[in-house]
Amino acid sequence: MPSILDQRILLLVISFSASVQSTKVLSEWKKCGDLECEKAMSRVQATTDYLGPDCRYLNFKTGEEIIVYSKLSRQNENLWIGSKGKDFGYFPRDAVKVEEVLIGEEVEVLTKETDFLCLHEDKYTFE
């Protein structure tokens, strides 16, 4: 029977590996509607339910509306970043359909460390 110390060490290892995974840089570049990525790029509608792998991802159900603010580019073009109500995060572009384009031209900018922030249990975690 494993000791309490062994169980705590195992939980610590699992927690650490989940933390490292949740702060992984997903792309060095992103496309936005402006240089600060503050303008909404488009309005999309979910075509499927989606549950992301960690707290950086936006969870939604079919039919929900999402506002897109940026799109990862180069290394990982499948992920877009948007909001639904108070929730904000990454989601796969193939899980939505574009309802309305709000900007005419996309600008490519470098990602920042804060783009991969994972808020979990009131702690900010960076890679």
XYZ file of N, CA, C and O in Angstrom, residues 18-91:
296
model
N 0.659 18.804 -15.888
C -0.520 19.492 -16.424
C -0.248 20.979 -16.564
O -0.652 21.604 -17.535
N 0.472 21.570 -15.609
C 0.812 22.989 -15.652
C 1.717 23.290 -16.842
O 1.534 24.274 -17.539
N 2.723 22.452 -17.079
C 3.629 22.659 -18.204
C 2.866 22.572 -19.513
O 3.050 23.389 -20.410
N 1.965 21.603 -19.631
C 1.184 21.459 -20.851
C 0.298 22.687 -21.070
O 0.134 23.151 -22.175
N -0.259 23.251 -20.010
C -1.197 24.353 -20.157
C -0.524 25.693 -20.411
O -1.193 26.673 -20.619
N 0.818 25.763 -20.391
C 1.499 27.010 -20.686
C 2.332 26.910 -21.954
O 3.109 27.804 -22.249
N 2.188 25.863 -22.687
C 2.932 25.654 -23.922
C 2.613 26.768 -24.930
O 1.454 27.121 -25.129
N 3.649 27.321 -25.557
C 3.460 28.316 -26.604
C 2.868 27.603 -27.815
O 3.442 26.647 -28.322
N 1.723 28.070 -28.251
C 1.012 27.409 -29.339
C 1.427 27.921 -30.711
O 1.260 27.233 -31.705
N 1.957 29.136 -30.774
C 2.452 29.719 -32.019
C 3.244 30.978 -31.694
O 2.957 31.658 -30.713
N 4.225 31.284 -32.509
C 5.006 32.513 -32.334
C 4.292 33.716 -32.954
O 4.607 34.856 -32.640
N 3.331 33.463 -33.845
C 2.660 34.527 -34.592
C 1.149 34.392 -34.499
O 0.624 33.302 -34.343
N 0.474 35.541 -34.649
C -0.986 35.549 -34.714
C -1.433 36.656 -35.659
O -0.682 37.601 -35.931
N -2.638 36.524 -36.176
C -3.241 37.541 -37.040
C -4.348 38.229 -36.267
O -5.116 37.581 -35.558
N -4.399 39.559 -36.407
C -5.367 40.368 -35.667
C -6.001 41.405 -36.592
O -5.554 41.608 -37.715
N -6.985 42.105 -36.058
C -7.627 43.199 -36.794
C -6.895 44.510 -36.649
O -7.154 45.455 -37.395
N -5.976 44.608 -35.682
C -5.144 45.790 -35.466
C -3.880 45.347 -34.739
O -3.780 44.199 -34.312
N -2.908 46.232 -34.585
C -1.628 45.868 -33.974
C -1.742 45.439 -32.516
O -0.908 44.702 -32.013
N -2.760 45.890 -31.807
C -2.949 45.518 -30.399
C -3.912 44.340 -30.219
O -4.163 43.918 -29.095
N -4.484 43.850 -31.286
C -5.445 42.736 -31.267
C -6.676 43.064 -30.412
O -7.219 42.199 -29.728
N -7.090 44.315 -30.451
C -8.244 44.753 -29.667
C -9.539 44.769 -30.469
O -10.618 44.678 -29.895
N -9.449 44.915 -31.793
C -10.652 44.962 -32.636
C -11.181 43.553 -32.887
O -10.420 42.625 -33.137
N -12.481 43.434 -32.827
C -13.111 42.155 -33.175
C -12.932 41.920 -34.676
O -13.129 42.829 -35.478
N -12.548 40.707 -35.034
C -12.317 40.364 -36.434
C -13.564 39.816 -37.114
O -13.821 40.099 -38.273
N -14.297 38.995 -36.367
C -15.484 38.380 -36.952
C -16.410 37.856 -35.864
O -16.031 37.737 -34.705
N -17.613 37.551 -36.299
C -18.604 36.920 -35.439
C -18.851 35.542 -36.033
O -19.113 35.410 -37.234
N -18.738 34.504 -35.206
C -18.904 33.134 -35.691
C -19.944 32.415 -34.843
O -20.296 32.857 -33.758
N -20.421 31.298 -35.392
C -21.379 30.469 -34.671
C -20.823 29.057 -34.570
O -20.295 28.506 -35.547
N -20.923 28.467 -33.379
C -20.429 27.109 -33.155
C -21.256 26.103 -33.948
O -22.480 26.138 -33.908
N -20.563 25.224 -34.664
C -21.238 24.182 -35.434
C -21.202 22.836 -34.714
O -21.783 21.867 -35.186
N -20.502 22.798 -33.572
C -20.381 21.588 -32.781
C -20.097 21.971 -31.331
O -19.661 23.090 -31.065
N -20.330 21.068 -30.411
C -19.932 21.294 -29.026
C -18.409 21.169 -28.958
O -17.815 20.353 -29.669
N -17.770 21.963 -28.092
C -16.320 21.886 -27.946
C -15.933 22.043 -26.479
O -16.402 22.943 -25.795
N -15.068 21.141 -26.012
C -14.521 21.183 -24.663
C -13.008 21.133 -24.798
O -12.447 20.134 -25.241
N -12.340 22.243 -24.473
C -10.896 22.353 -24.646
C -10.099 21.528 -23.656
O -10.599 21.148 -22.601
N -8.818 21.287 -23.980
C -7.965 20.447 -23.139
C -7.475 21.100 -21.849
O -7.051 20.409 -20.933
N -7.496 22.443 -21.758
C -7.090 23.113 -20.529
C -7.777 24.470 -20.435
O -8.588 24.823 -21.289
N -7.437 25.222 -19.394
C -8.162 26.465 -19.099
C -7.908 27.596 -20.084
O -8.573 28.622 -20.021
N -6.991 27.429 -21.023
C -6.762 28.468 -22.037
C -7.783 28.383 -23.168
O -7.865 29.278 -23.989
N -8.556 27.337 -23.209
C -9.476 27.096 -24.314
C -10.896 27.518 -23.968
O -11.319 27.451 -22.820
N -11.629 27.948 -24.988
C -13.014 28.374 -24.849
C -13.928 27.176 -25.070
O -13.856 26.528 -26.116
N -14.759 26.873 -24.110
C -15.728 25.779 -24.238
C -17.047 26.361 -24.732
O -17.442 27.452 -24.311
N -17.732 25.629 -25.612
C -19.021 26.111 -26.113
C -19.882 24.969 -26.611
O -19.412 23.841 -26.751
N -21.127 25.298 -26.862
C -22.102 24.334 -27.378
C -22.556 24.774 -28.763
O -22.493 25.957 -29.108
N -23.033 23.845 -29.538
C -23.530 24.122 -30.888
C -24.528 25.273 -30.863
O -25.410 25.320 -30.015
N -24.353 26.210 -31.791
C -25.267 27.333 -31.933
C -24.860 28.590 -31.185
O -25.393 29.663 -31.449
N -23.905 28.483 -30.250
C -23.487 29.671 -29.505
C -22.679 30.608 -30.392
O -21.945 30.177 -31.274
N -22.809 31.909 -30.116
C -22.097 32.939 -30.865
C -20.783 33.273 -30.174
O -20.729 33.374 -28.949
N -19.731 33.440 -30.968
C -18.392 33.745 -30.465
C -17.853 34.929 -31.264
O -18.019 34.985 -32.485
N -17.199 35.865 -30.579
C -16.535 36.981 -31.245
C -15.048 36.641 -31.337
O -14.410 36.335 -30.326
N -14.489 36.688 -32.553
C -13.089 36.336 -32.801
C -12.232 37.599 -32.745
O -12.542 38.590 -33.408
N -11.139 37.543 -31.960
C -10.220 38.676 -31.822
C -8.863 38.435 -32.466
O -8.176 39.384 -32.826
N -8.458 37.192 -32.604
C -7.206 36.886 -33.292
C -7.210 35.426 -33.721
O -8.056 34.634 -33.306
N -6.240 35.124 -34.581
C -6.090 33.769 -35.110
C -4.606 33.429 -35.069
O -3.784 34.217 -35.539
N -4.256 32.290 -34.494
C -2.857 31.896 -34.526
C -2.456 31.652 -35.972
O -3.280 31.259 -36.803
N -1.196 31.907 -36.290
C -0.735 31.722 -37.666
C 0.599 30.983 -37.697
O 1.202 30.741 -36.651
N 1.006 30.627 -38.877
C 2.245 29.896 -39.154
C 2.265 28.512 -38.528
O 1.830 27.565 -39.145
N 2.701 28.370 -37.263
C 2.842 27.037 -36.679
C 1.512 26.359 -36.380
O 1.442 25.140 -36.302
N 0.452 27.132 -36.147
C -0.793 26.531 -35.673
C -1.996 27.337 -36.161
O -2.662 27.990 -35.367
N -2.283 27.283 -37.424
C -3.340 28.104 -38.010
C -4.751 27.621 -37.689
O -5.713 28.303 -37.996
N -4.877 26.463 -37.081
C -6.201 25.926 -36.785
C -6.861 26.581 -35.569
O -8.063 26.486 -35.399
N -6.088 27.269 -34.715
C -6.665 27.840 -33.502
C -6.968 29.327 -33.646
O -6.127 30.109 -34.065
N -8.190 29.678 -33.268
C -8.614 31.072 -33.214
C -8.821 31.433 -31.755
O -8.990 30.551 -30.906
N -8.846 32.736 -31.464
C -9.027 33.212 -30.100
C -10.248 34.122 -30.070
O -10.365 35.044 -30.881
N -11.151 33.843 -29.152
C -12.355 34.657 -29.096
C -13.045 34.602 -27.756
O -12.557 33.981 -26.807
N -14.198 35.278 -27.711
C -14.945 35.338 -26.457
C -16.405 34.990 -26.663
O -16.979 35.188 -27.735
N -16.969 34.495 -25.584
C -18.385 34.151 -25.497
C -18.821 34.628 -24.121
O -18.453 34.040 -23.113
N -19.537 35.746 -24.082
C -19.880 36.323 -22.789
C -18.615 36.751 -22.069
O -17.783 37.446 -22.633
N -18.424 36.297 -20.837
C -17.230 36.630 -20.052
C -16.080 35.663 -20.305
O -14.969 35.889 -19.836
N -16.330 34.569 -21.002
C -15.309 33.552 -21.253
C -14.479 33.908 -22.478
O -15.010 34.399 -23.484
N -13.176 33.642 -22.410
C -12.245 33.979 -23.477
C -11.266 32.835 -23.634
O -10.810 32.263 -22.641
N -10.919 32.475 -24.879
C -9.938 31.415 -25.062
C -9.791 30.955 -26.495
O -10.398 31.490 -27.421
N -8.979 29.916 -26.655
C -8.681 29.316 -27.955
C -9.755 28.297 -28.319
O -10.341 27.670 -27.444
N -9.959 28.135 -29.621
C -10.869 27.106 -30.110
C -10.487 26.764 -31.549
O -9.894 27.580 -32.253
